[in-house]
Coordinates of C-alpha atoms in Angstrom, one line a residue:
Chain A
M1 CA 0.3 -27.4 35.4
K2 CA 1.4 -29.7 38.3
E3 CA 1.7 -27.2 40.9
S4 CA 2.5 -29.3 43.9
N5 CA 3.8 -26.3 46.0
E6 CA 1.0 -25.2 48.1
S7 CA 2.5 -21.6 48.4
Q8 CA 0.6 -18.4 48.1
F9 CA 1.5 -18.3 44.3
N10 CA -1.1 -21.1 43.7
I11 CA -3.1 -19.3 41.0
H12 CA -5.7 -21.2 39.2
P13 CA -6.7 -18.7 36.3
M14 CA -8.8 -21.4 34.8
D15 CA -10.9 -22.3 37.8
Q16 CA -13.4 -19.4 37.1
F17 CA -14.5 -21.4 33.9
I18 CA -15.4 -24.6 35.6
I19 CA -19.1 -25.7 35.2
E20 CA -20.6 -26.9 38.4
P21 CA -24.2 -27.8 39.0
I22 CA -26.0 -25.8 41.4
L23 CA -29.4 -26.6 43.1
S24 CA -29.1 -30.3 42.4
G25 CA -28.4 -31.9 45.7
G26 CA -25.1 -33.4 44.6
E27 CA -26.1 -35.8 41.9
G28 CA -23.4 -34.8 39.7
L29 CA -23.4 -33.2 36.3
Q30 CA -26.2 -34.4 34.1
W31 CA -27.5 -33.0 30.6
Y32 CA -30.4 -31.2 32.5
S33 CA -28.8 -30.1 35.6
F34 CA -28.9 -26.5 36.3
T35 CA -25.2 -25.1 36.3
N36 CA -23.7 -21.7 37.1
Q37 CA -23.4 -21.4 33.3
A38 CA -27.0 -21.6 33.0
L39 CA -27.8 -19.2 35.8
W40 CA -25.6 -16.6 34.1
M41 CA -27.2 -17.4 30.7
L42 CA -30.5 -16.5 32.6
F43 CA -29.0 -13.4 34.1
S44 CA -28.0 -12.1 30.6
L45 CA -31.5 -12.9 29.5
V46 CA -33.0 -10.9 32.5
A47 CA -30.7 -8.1 31.7
I48 CA -31.9 -7.9 28.0
A49 CA -35.3 -8.0 29.0
L50 CA -34.6 -5.3 31.6
L51 CA -32.9 -3.0 29.1
F52 CA -35.1 -3.6 26.0
I53 CA -38.6 -4.3 27.6
F54 CA -38.7 -2.1 30.7
G55 CA -36.1 0.3 29.6
I56 CA -38.2 1.6 26.7
R57 CA -41.5 1.5 28.2
K58 CA -42.2 5.1 27.6
N59 CA -42.9 6.1 24.0
E60 CA -41.1 9.5 24.1
V61 CA -39.7 11.6 21.5
V62 CA -36.5 12.5 23.5
P63 CA -35.4 9.2 24.8
G64 CA -33.9 8.5 28.3
R65 CA -30.6 6.9 29.2
L66 CA -31.7 3.3 29.1
Q67 CA -33.8 3.8 26.0
S68 CA -31.1 5.6 24.3
I69 CA -28.7 2.6 24.8
A70 CA -31.4 0.4 23.6
E71 CA -32.0 2.4 20.6
I72 CA -28.3 2.7 19.7
L73 CA -27.9 -1.0 19.8
Y74 CA -30.9 -1.7 17.8
T75 CA -30.1 0.8 15.1
F76 CA -26.5 -0.3 14.9
V77 CA -27.2 -3.9 14.4
R78 CA -30.0 -3.0 11.9
K79 CA -27.5 -0.7 9.9
M80 CA -24.9 -3.2 10.0
V81 CA -27.2 -6.0 8.5
L82 CA -28.6 -3.6 5.9
D83 CA -25.1 -2.2 4.9
I84 CA -23.3 -5.5 4.5
A85 CA -26.1 -8.2 3.5
G86 CA -28.4 -5.7 1.8
P87 CA -32.1 -5.2 1.9
E88 CA -32.6 -8.9 1.6
G89 CA -30.6 -9.6 4.7
L90 CA -33.3 -7.6 6.8
K91 CA -35.3 -10.7 6.9
Y92 CA -32.8 -12.5 9.1
F93 CA -32.2 -9.4 11.3
P94 CA -33.9 -10.9 14.4
Y95 CA -31.5 -13.7 14.5
V96 CA -28.4 -11.5 14.1
F97 CA -29.7 -9.1 16.6
T98 CA -30.3 -12.1 19.1
L99 CA -26.8 -13.2 18.6
F100 CA -25.3 -9.8 19.0
I101 CA -27.1 -8.9 22.3
F102 CA -26.5 -12.5 23.7
I103 CA -23.0 -12.3 23.1
L104 CA -22.8 -8.7 24.2
F105 CA -24.5 -9.2 27.5
G106 CA -22.7 -12.6 28.1
N107 CA -19.5 -10.8 27.6
I108 CA -20.2 -7.8 29.7
L109 CA -21.7 -9.6 32.6
G110 CA -18.7 -11.9 32.5
L111 CA -16.5 -8.8 33.6
L112 CA -18.4 -8.7 36.9
P113 CA -16.4 -10.1 39.7
Y114 CA -17.4 -13.6 40.8
S115 CA -19.3 -14.0 37.6
F116 CA -19.3 -16.7 34.9
T117 CA -18.4 -15.8 31.3
T118 CA -20.8 -17.9 29.2
T119 CA -19.2 -16.9 26.0
S120 CA -15.8 -18.2 27.2
H121 CA -16.9 -21.7 26.6
I122 CA -16.1 -23.3 23.2
A123 CA -19.1 -25.4 23.4
V124 CA -21.3 -22.2 23.5
T125 CA -19.6 -20.2 20.8
G126 CA -19.2 -23.3 18.7
V127 CA -22.9 -24.1 19.0
L128 CA -23.6 -20.4 17.8
A129 CA -21.1 -20.4 15.1
L130 CA -22.2 -23.9 13.8
A131 CA -25.7 -22.7 13.8
V132 CA -24.7 -19.6 11.6
F133 CA -22.6 -21.9 9.4
I134 CA -25.5 -24.5 8.8
F135 CA -28.2 -21.8 8.4
V136 CA -26.0 -20.1 6.0
T137 CA -25.1 -22.9 3.9
I138 CA -28.7 -24.1 3.7
L139 CA -29.8 -20.7 2.9
G140 CA -27.3 -20.4 0.2
F141 CA -28.5 -23.6 -1.4
V142 CA -32.2 -22.7 -1.0
K143 CA -31.8 -19.3 -2.6
N144 CA -29.3 -19.8 -5.3
G145 CA -29.6 -23.6 -6.0
F146 CA -26.3 -25.0 -7.4
K147 CA -25.2 -21.6 -8.6
F148 CA -24.2 -21.4 -4.7
L149 CA -21.2 -23.5 -5.5
G150 CA -19.9 -20.5 -7.8
L151 CA -18.8 -19.0 -4.4
F152 CA -15.7 -21.7 -4.7
W153 CA -15.2 -21.3 -8.4
I154 CA -13.8 -17.9 -8.8
S155 CA -14.8 -17.0 -12.4
S156 CA -12.8 -13.7 -12.3
A157 CA -9.4 -15.5 -11.8
P158 CA -7.3 -17.0 -14.6
L159 CA -8.5 -20.6 -15.4
A160 CA -5.3 -22.2 -14.5
L161 CA -5.5 -20.7 -10.9
R162 CA -9.1 -21.8 -10.5
P163 CA -8.6 -25.4 -9.2
V164 CA -6.0 -23.9 -6.8
L165 CA -8.4 -21.4 -5.6
L166 CA -11.1 -24.0 -5.4
I167 CA -9.2 -25.9 -2.7
I168 CA -8.3 -22.8 -0.7
E169 CA -11.9 -21.5 -0.9
V170 CA -13.3 -24.8 0.2
I171 CA -10.9 -25.0 3.1
S172 CA -11.6 -21.6 4.1
Y173 CA -15.3 -22.1 4.0
F174 CA -15.2 -25.0 6.2
V175 CA -12.7 -23.5 8.7
R176 CA -15.1 -20.4 9.1
P177 CA -17.0 -21.9 12.1
V178 CA -13.8 -22.9 13.8
S179 CA -12.4 -19.5 13.6
H180 CA -15.6 -17.9 14.1
S181 CA -16.1 -19.5 17.5
I182 CA -12.6 -19.9 18.8
R183 CA -12.0 -16.1 18.3
L184 CA -14.7 -15.2 20.8
A185 CA -14.0 -17.9 23.2
G186 CA -10.3 -17.5 22.9
N187 CA -10.5 -13.8 23.5
M188 CA -12.9 -14.1 26.5
M189 CA -11.0 -16.9 28.1
A190 CA -7.5 -15.1 27.7
G191 CA -8.8 -11.7 28.9
H192 CA -10.3 -13.3 32.1
A193 CA -7.4 -15.5 32.7
V194 CA -5.0 -12.7 32.9
I195 CA -7.1 -10.5 35.1
K196 CA -7.2 -13.6 37.3
V197 CA -3.5 -14.1 37.3
F198 CA -3.0 -10.5 38.2
A199 CA -5.5 -10.8 40.9
G200 CA -3.5 -13.9 42.2
F201 CA -0.4 -11.7 42.2
A202 CA -2.3 -9.0 44.3
G203 CA -3.5 -11.7 46.8
A204 CA 0.0 -13.0 47.0
L205 CA 1.7 -9.6 47.6
G206 CA -1.1 -8.6 50.1
V207 CA -1.3 -4.9 51.2
G208 CA 1.5 -3.6 49.1
A209 CA 0.1 -4.9 45.9
V210 CA -0.2 -1.6 44.0
A211 CA 1.5 -2.6 40.6
P212 CA -0.9 -5.6 40.1
I213 CA -4.0 -3.5 41.0
V214 CA -3.0 -0.8 38.5
A215 CA -2.5 -3.6 36.1
I216 CA -5.7 -5.4 36.8
M217 CA -7.5 -1.8 36.1
A218 CA -5.5 -1.3 32.8
V219 CA -6.4 -5.0 31.6
Y220 CA -10.0 -4.4 32.8
G221 CA -10.2 -1.3 30.6
L222 CA -8.7 -3.0 27.7
E223 CA -11.3 -5.9 28.4
M224 CA -14.3 -3.7 28.4
L225 CA -13.2 -2.5 24.8
V226 CA -12.4 -6.2 23.8
V227 CA -15.8 -7.5 24.9
V228 CA -17.6 -5.0 22.9
I229 CA -15.5 -5.4 19.9
Q230 CA -15.6 -9.3 19.8
A231 CA -19.5 -9.0 19.9
Y232 CA -19.3 -6.8 17.0
V233 CA -16.8 -9.0 15.1
F234 CA -18.8 -12.0 15.7
T235 CA -22.0 -10.0 14.4
I236 CA -20.4 -8.5 11.5
L237 CA -18.9 -11.8 10.3
T238 CA -22.3 -13.3 10.5
C239 CA -23.4 -10.7 8.3
V240 CA -20.6 -11.3 5.9
Y241 CA -21.6 -14.9 5.6
L242 CA -25.1 -14.2 5.3
N243 CA -24.3 -11.8 2.3
D244 CA -22.3 -14.8 0.8
A245 CA -25.3 -16.8 0.9
L246 CA -27.7 -14.1 -0.3
H247 CA -25.3 -12.9 -3.2
P248 CA -22.7 -15.6 -4.0
G249 CA -21.5 -13.9 -7.1
H250 CA -19.1 -11.5 -5.5
Chain B
M1 CA -8.8 -35.3 28.4
A2 CA -12.3 -37.0 28.3
S3 CA -11.1 -39.2 31.0
N4 CA -10.8 -36.1 33.4
N5 CA -13.5 -35.7 35.8
N6 CA -14.4 -32.4 37.5
A7 CA -12.2 -32.8 40.4
E8 CA -9.1 -33.4 38.3
V9 CA -10.0 -30.5 36.0
S10 CA -10.3 -28.0 38.9
S11 CA -6.5 -28.5 39.6
G12 CA -5.5 -27.1 36.1
G13 CA -6.3 -28.0 32.8
M14 CA -9.0 -26.3 30.6
P15 CA -12.8 -26.7 31.7
Q16 CA -13.6 -25.7 28.2
L17 CA -12.1 -29.1 26.8
D18 CA -14.0 -31.1 29.2
F19 CA -16.4 -32.8 26.7
S20 CA -18.5 -34.3 29.6
T21 CA -20.2 -30.9 30.1
F22 CA -20.9 -30.3 26.5
P23 CA -24.4 -31.8 26.5
N24 CA -25.3 -29.7 29.5
Q25 CA -24.0 -26.5 27.8
V26 CA -25.6 -27.0 24.5
F27 CA -29.0 -27.8 26.2
W28 CA -29.0 -24.6 28.3
L29 CA -27.6 -22.6 25.4
S30 CA -30.4 -23.7 23.2
V31 CA -33.0 -23.0 25.8
T32 CA -31.6 -19.6 26.4
I33 CA -31.2 -18.7 22.7
F34 CA -34.6 -19.9 22.0
C35 CA -36.4 -17.8 24.5
L36 CA -34.1 -14.8 23.5
L37 CA -35.2 -15.4 19.9
L38 CA -38.8 -15.4 20.8
M39 CA -38.3 -12.2 22.9
V40 CA -36.4 -10.4 20.1
R41 CA -38.9 -11.7 17.4
F42 CA -42.0 -10.9 19.1
I43 CA -41.5 -8.3 21.7
I44 CA -38.4 -6.2 21.1
I45 CA -38.4 -5.6 17.4
P46 CA -42.2 -4.6 17.0
R47 CA -41.7 -2.4 19.9
M48 CA -38.5 -0.7 18.7
D49 CA -39.8 -0.5 15.1
N50 CA -43.0 1.1 16.6
I51 CA -41.0 3.6 18.6
L52 CA -38.6 4.6 15.9
A53 CA -41.6 5.0 13.4
N54 CA -43.4 7.1 15.9
R55 CA -40.4 9.1 16.5
R56 CA -39.8 9.6 12.7
K57 CA -43.4 10.6 12.3
V58 CA -43.2 13.1 15.1
V59 CA -40.1 14.5 13.8
E60 CA -41.5 14.9 10.2
E61 CA -44.6 16.4 11.4
D62 CA -42.4 18.9 13.3
L63 CA -40.5 19.4 10.1
V64 CA -43.7 20.0 8.2
G65 CA -44.8 22.5 10.7
A66 CA -41.5 24.3 10.5
E67 CA -41.8 24.4 6.8
K68 CA -45.2 26.1 7.2
F69 CA -43.9 28.5 9.7
R70 CA -41.1 29.4 7.4
E71 CA -43.3 29.9 4.5
A72 CA -45.6 32.3 6.6
A73 CA -42.5 34.0 7.8
E74 CA -41.3 34.4 4.1
E75 CA -44.7 35.7 3.0
L76 CA -44.7 38.2 6.1
E77 CA -41.1 39.3 5.0
K78 CA -42.3 39.8 1.4
S79 CA -45.2 42.0 2.5
I80 CA -43.0 44.0 4.9
T81 CA -40.3 44.6 2.1
Q82 CA -43.3 45.5 -0.3
E83 CA -44.6 48.1 2.1
M84 CA -41.1 49.4 2.8
D85 CA -40.5 49.8 -0.8
Q86 CA -43.7 51.8 -1.1
S87 CA -43.2 53.9 1.8
K88 CA -39.6 54.5 0.4
A89 CA -41.1 55.7 -2.8
R90 CA -43.5 58.0 -1.2
A91 CA -40.8 59.4 1.0
N92 CA -38.6 60.0 -2.1
E93 CA -41.5 61.7 -3.9
M94 CA -42.2 63.9 -1.0
L95 CA -38.6 64.8 -0.7
A96 CA -38.4 65.6 -4.4
K97 CA -41.5 67.8 -4.2
S98 CA -40.3 69.8 -1.3
K99 CA -36.8 70.1 -3.1
E100 CA -38.6 71.6 -6.1
K101 CA -40.6 73.9 -3.9
I102 CA -37.5 75.1 -2.2
K103 CA -36.0 75.6 -5.4
Q104 CA -38.8 77.7 -6.8
N105 CA -39.1 79.6 -3.6
R106 CA -35.2 80.4 -3.9
Q107 CA -35.6 81.5 -7.5
K108 CA -38.5 83.7 -6.7
G109 CA -36.7 85.3 -3.9
L110 CA -33.5 85.7 -6.0
I111 CA -35.6 87.6 -8.8
E112 CA -37.3 89.8 -6.2
A113 CA -33.9 90.6 -4.6
E114 CA -32.4 91.4 -8.0
E115 CA -35.6 93.7 -8.9
M116 CA -35.2 95.5 -5.6
T117 CA -31.7 96.2 -6.0
K118 CA -32.3 97.1 -9.5
T119 CA -35.0 99.6 -8.6
L120 CA -32.7 100.8 -5.7
L121 CA -30.0 101.4 -8.0
S122 CA -32.0 103.2 -10.6
D123 CA -33.4 105.4 -7.8
S124 CA -30.1 106.3 -6.3
E125 CA -28.8 106.9 -9.8
K126 CA -31.6 109.5 -10.3
V127 CA -31.0 111.0 -7.0
I128 CA -27.3 111.3 -7.8
V129 CA -28.0 112.8 -11.1
T130 CA -30.2 115.5 -9.7
M131 CA -27.7 116.2 -6.9
Q132 CA -25.1 116.6 -9.5
K133 CA -27.2 118.8 -11.5
E134 CA -28.0 121.0 -8.4
A135 CA -24.3 121.0 -7.4
N136 CA -23.5 122.2 -10.9
K137 CA -26.1 124.8 -10.7
K138 CA -24.7 125.9 -7.2
I139 CA -21.3 126.1 -8.5
E140 CA -22.3 128.2 -11.4
K141 CA -24.1 130.6 -9.2
I142 CA -21.5 130.9 -6.7
S143 CA -18.9 131.4 -9.5
A144 CA -21.0 134.1 -11.0
E145 CA -21.4 135.9 -7.7
L146 CA -17.6 135.7 -6.8
A147 CA -16.3 136.6 -10.2
P148 CA -17.0 140.3 -9.9
E149 CA -15.4 140.4 -6.5
I150 CA -12.3 138.6 -7.7
I151 CA -12.0 140.8 -10.5
K152 CA -12.4 143.7 -8.0
K153 CA -9.7 142.6 -5.9
L154 CA -7.3 142.0 -8.8
S155 CA -7.9 145.4 -10.2
P156 CA -4.8 147.8 -10.1
E157 CA -6.1 149.8 -7.3
R158 CA -3.3 148.3 -5.5
Chain C
M1 CA 11.0 -40.9 31.9
E2 CA 9.7 -41.3 28.6
G3 CA 6.3 -39.7 29.6
D4 CA 8.3 -36.7 30.9
I5 CA 10.0 -36.3 27.4
V6 CA 6.6 -36.3 25.6
E7 CA 5.3 -33.8 28.2
M8 CA 8.3 -31.6 27.5
G9 CA 7.8 -31.9 23.8
K10 CA 4.2 -30.9 24.1
F11 CA 5.1 -27.9 26.0
I12 CA 7.9 -26.8 23.7
G13 CA 5.4 -27.4 20.8
A14 CA 2.8 -25.2 22.5
G15 CA 5.3 -22.5 23.0
L16 CA 6.4 -22.7 19.4
A17 CA 3.0 -22.6 18.3
C18 CA 2.3 -19.5 20.3
T19 CA 5.0 -17.5 18.1
G20 CA 2.3 -17.8 15.2
M21 CA 0.1 -15.4 17.2
G22 CA 2.8 -12.7 16.8
G23 CA 2.2 -13.0 13.1
A24 CA -1.4 -12.5 13.6
A25 CA -0.6 -9.4 15.7
V26 CA 1.6 -7.9 12.9
G27 CA -1.3 -8.6 10.5
V28 CA -3.7 -6.8 12.5
G29 CA -1.3 -3.9 12.9
H30 CA -0.8 -3.7 9.5
V31 CA -4.6 -3.6 8.5
V32 CA -5.2 -1.0 11.1
G33 CA -2.1 1.0 10.4
N34 CA -3.0 1.2 6.8
F35 CA -6.5 2.0 7.4
L36 CA -5.4 5.0 9.5
A37 CA -3.0 6.1 6.8
G38 CA -5.7 6.2 4.3
A39 CA -8.3 7.7 6.9
L40 CA -6.0 10.5 7.6
R41 CA -5.4 11.2 4.0
N42 CA -9.2 11.1 3.0
P43 CA -11.1 11.4 6.3
S44 CA -14.5 11.9 4.8
A45 CA -14.5 8.4 3.3
A46 CA -13.2 6.6 6.5
P47 CA -16.5 6.0 8.4
G48 CA -17.8 4.0 5.6
Q49 CA -14.9 1.7 5.6
T50 CA -14.7 1.0 9.3
A51 CA -16.7 -2.3 9.0
T52 CA -14.4 -3.3 6.1
M53 CA -11.5 -2.7 8.4
F54 CA -13.1 -4.9 11.2
I55 CA -13.7 -7.7 8.7
G56 CA -10.0 -7.5 7.7
I57 CA -8.9 -7.7 11.3
A58 CA -11.0 -10.6 11.8
F59 CA -9.5 -12.4 8.9
A60 CA -6.1 -11.6 9.9
E61 CA -6.8 -12.7 13.3
A62 CA -8.3 -16.1 12.3
L63 CA -4.8 -17.4 11.4
G64 CA -3.6 -16.4 14.8
I65 CA -6.4 -18.2 16.3
F66 CA -5.3 -21.4 14.6
S67 CA -1.9 -21.3 16.3
F68 CA -3.6 -20.6 19.6
L69 CA -5.7 -23.6 18.9
V70 CA -2.7 -25.7 18.2
A71 CA -1.1 -24.6 21.4
L72 CA -4.1 -25.4 23.4
L73 CA -4.5 -28.9 21.9
L74 CA -0.9 -29.6 22.5
M75 CA -1.2 -28.5 26.1
Y76 CA -4.5 -30.2 27.1
A77 CA -5.7 -32.7 24.5

C-alpha cells in the first residue's frame, strides 16, 4: 500500500470508490453534503423512472422494447416472491421490487466508465441488509409471536443434537446481514478493482496494450453477468428470509 | 482507520472502511430508497398491474373469440359433412338404379337375341329339310330316268 | 522495526485468509456441477430448481465472504 515509486505502474484501483462532496464549495464532507455517490443514486433513480414510467407509457397488447424489459423485470421479481415466500409474501412485494431495481441499476450504472458504483460500499449494502434483517425479524415476531423462535429449535432433529443446532442456527441467523451485505459489496468492489487494475496496465503499456484491453473486455463481460446475478441473489435471499418469517415451521 | 482523512485514503486503503463517510452515505441512501419506494408503490406497481391485467383481458377476449370461431367452423364442417353424406347416398342410389337398368336391358337383349337365333335356327332347319326332300326327290327322278338307259347300255348287244 | 513485523504479519495473515475463498470456489463449483448433473438427467425438472441452486450458491459463497472479510480487516482495520 506504500507505493513510493512514482512510475507509470502507480495504479490506485480503490480510488474510484472515494466519496467526495460535489457542489459544496469546499466545506468538507458533512452528513448532508451532496456527494458523487448521492449523484449516482440520483442517476439510478432517474434511470428507473425513465424505464418504468416513460418506457411503459403506451398501453399496448404487444409491448415495445423498453416496455418488454420493464415487464420482464416486474414479472420476474413477482414470480420469485410468489414462488419462494408464497402468496402471503406478495404483500411485501413493493419493498422487494424496490430493492431489486435499486441494486440492479446501481450495479449496471456502476459499469459505465467514470461512474461511481453505489452498491460497492459496505455502508450502502449494510443498510439495505440490516433493514431487511430488522424488518424480517420484527415481522416474524408479529406474525408468529414466540413460535418464531421455533426457527432455531429444530424439532425434526434428535433431541441430543438440538442444543448444538440451536447455537449454530442462532449464529447463522445473526450472521445473515453480514454475508448478505458483504457478498454484494465485495463482488462489486472486486470486479471494478480488477477492471481498474487491467486499465492501469493498459495505460502503462501505451499503444501496444492489446492483451490488457482484451482482458478488460473479458472481465467486463463477466461483470455484466455478475452484476445481474448479484442483484438476483440479494433479492432471492430477501425472499428466503421473508419466507422464514412468514412460515417458520420449515 | 477512523483516523484517516480523505487525503490519506486516496493514496491507498479502502474508502469503504472510512467510517467518517457513513452518516452521509446512510442519509443519501435512505432518501433515495424512500423516494424509490414511494415511486414503486404508488406509480410503478399500479401501472404495471393495470397493463398486465389489460393484456390478460385482451388475450382472454381473443381466446374467447377464437373459441367462438372454432365452434362456428366446427358447425360448418358438420353441415358440410352431412351434405356430403347425403349427396353421396344419393349418388349411390342413382348408381345402383342405373346399374339395375343396365342389367335389365342386357338381359332383355340377351333374351331377344336368343329368340332370334332360335327362330333363325328353326327356319334354316326347315329350309334344310325341304331342300333335302327336294334333293331326294330329284335323285329318285334322275335315277328313274337313268336306270333304263344303263340297263340298255349293259345289255348284251355288245 | 517492530511495526514492520506487525505489518508483515498482517499481510501474511490476509494472504492466508484469502485461501479460504478457494474453499468457497470449490463449494460453488460443487453445487453448480451437481445441479447440472441432475438437470441433464431430468431436464424437465431443472427450471423449477434454478432458484434453489442460486440459494445454495449464496450459502456456499457466504463462508468464502467471511474469509474475504477477515482479509480486509487484517489489511485495513
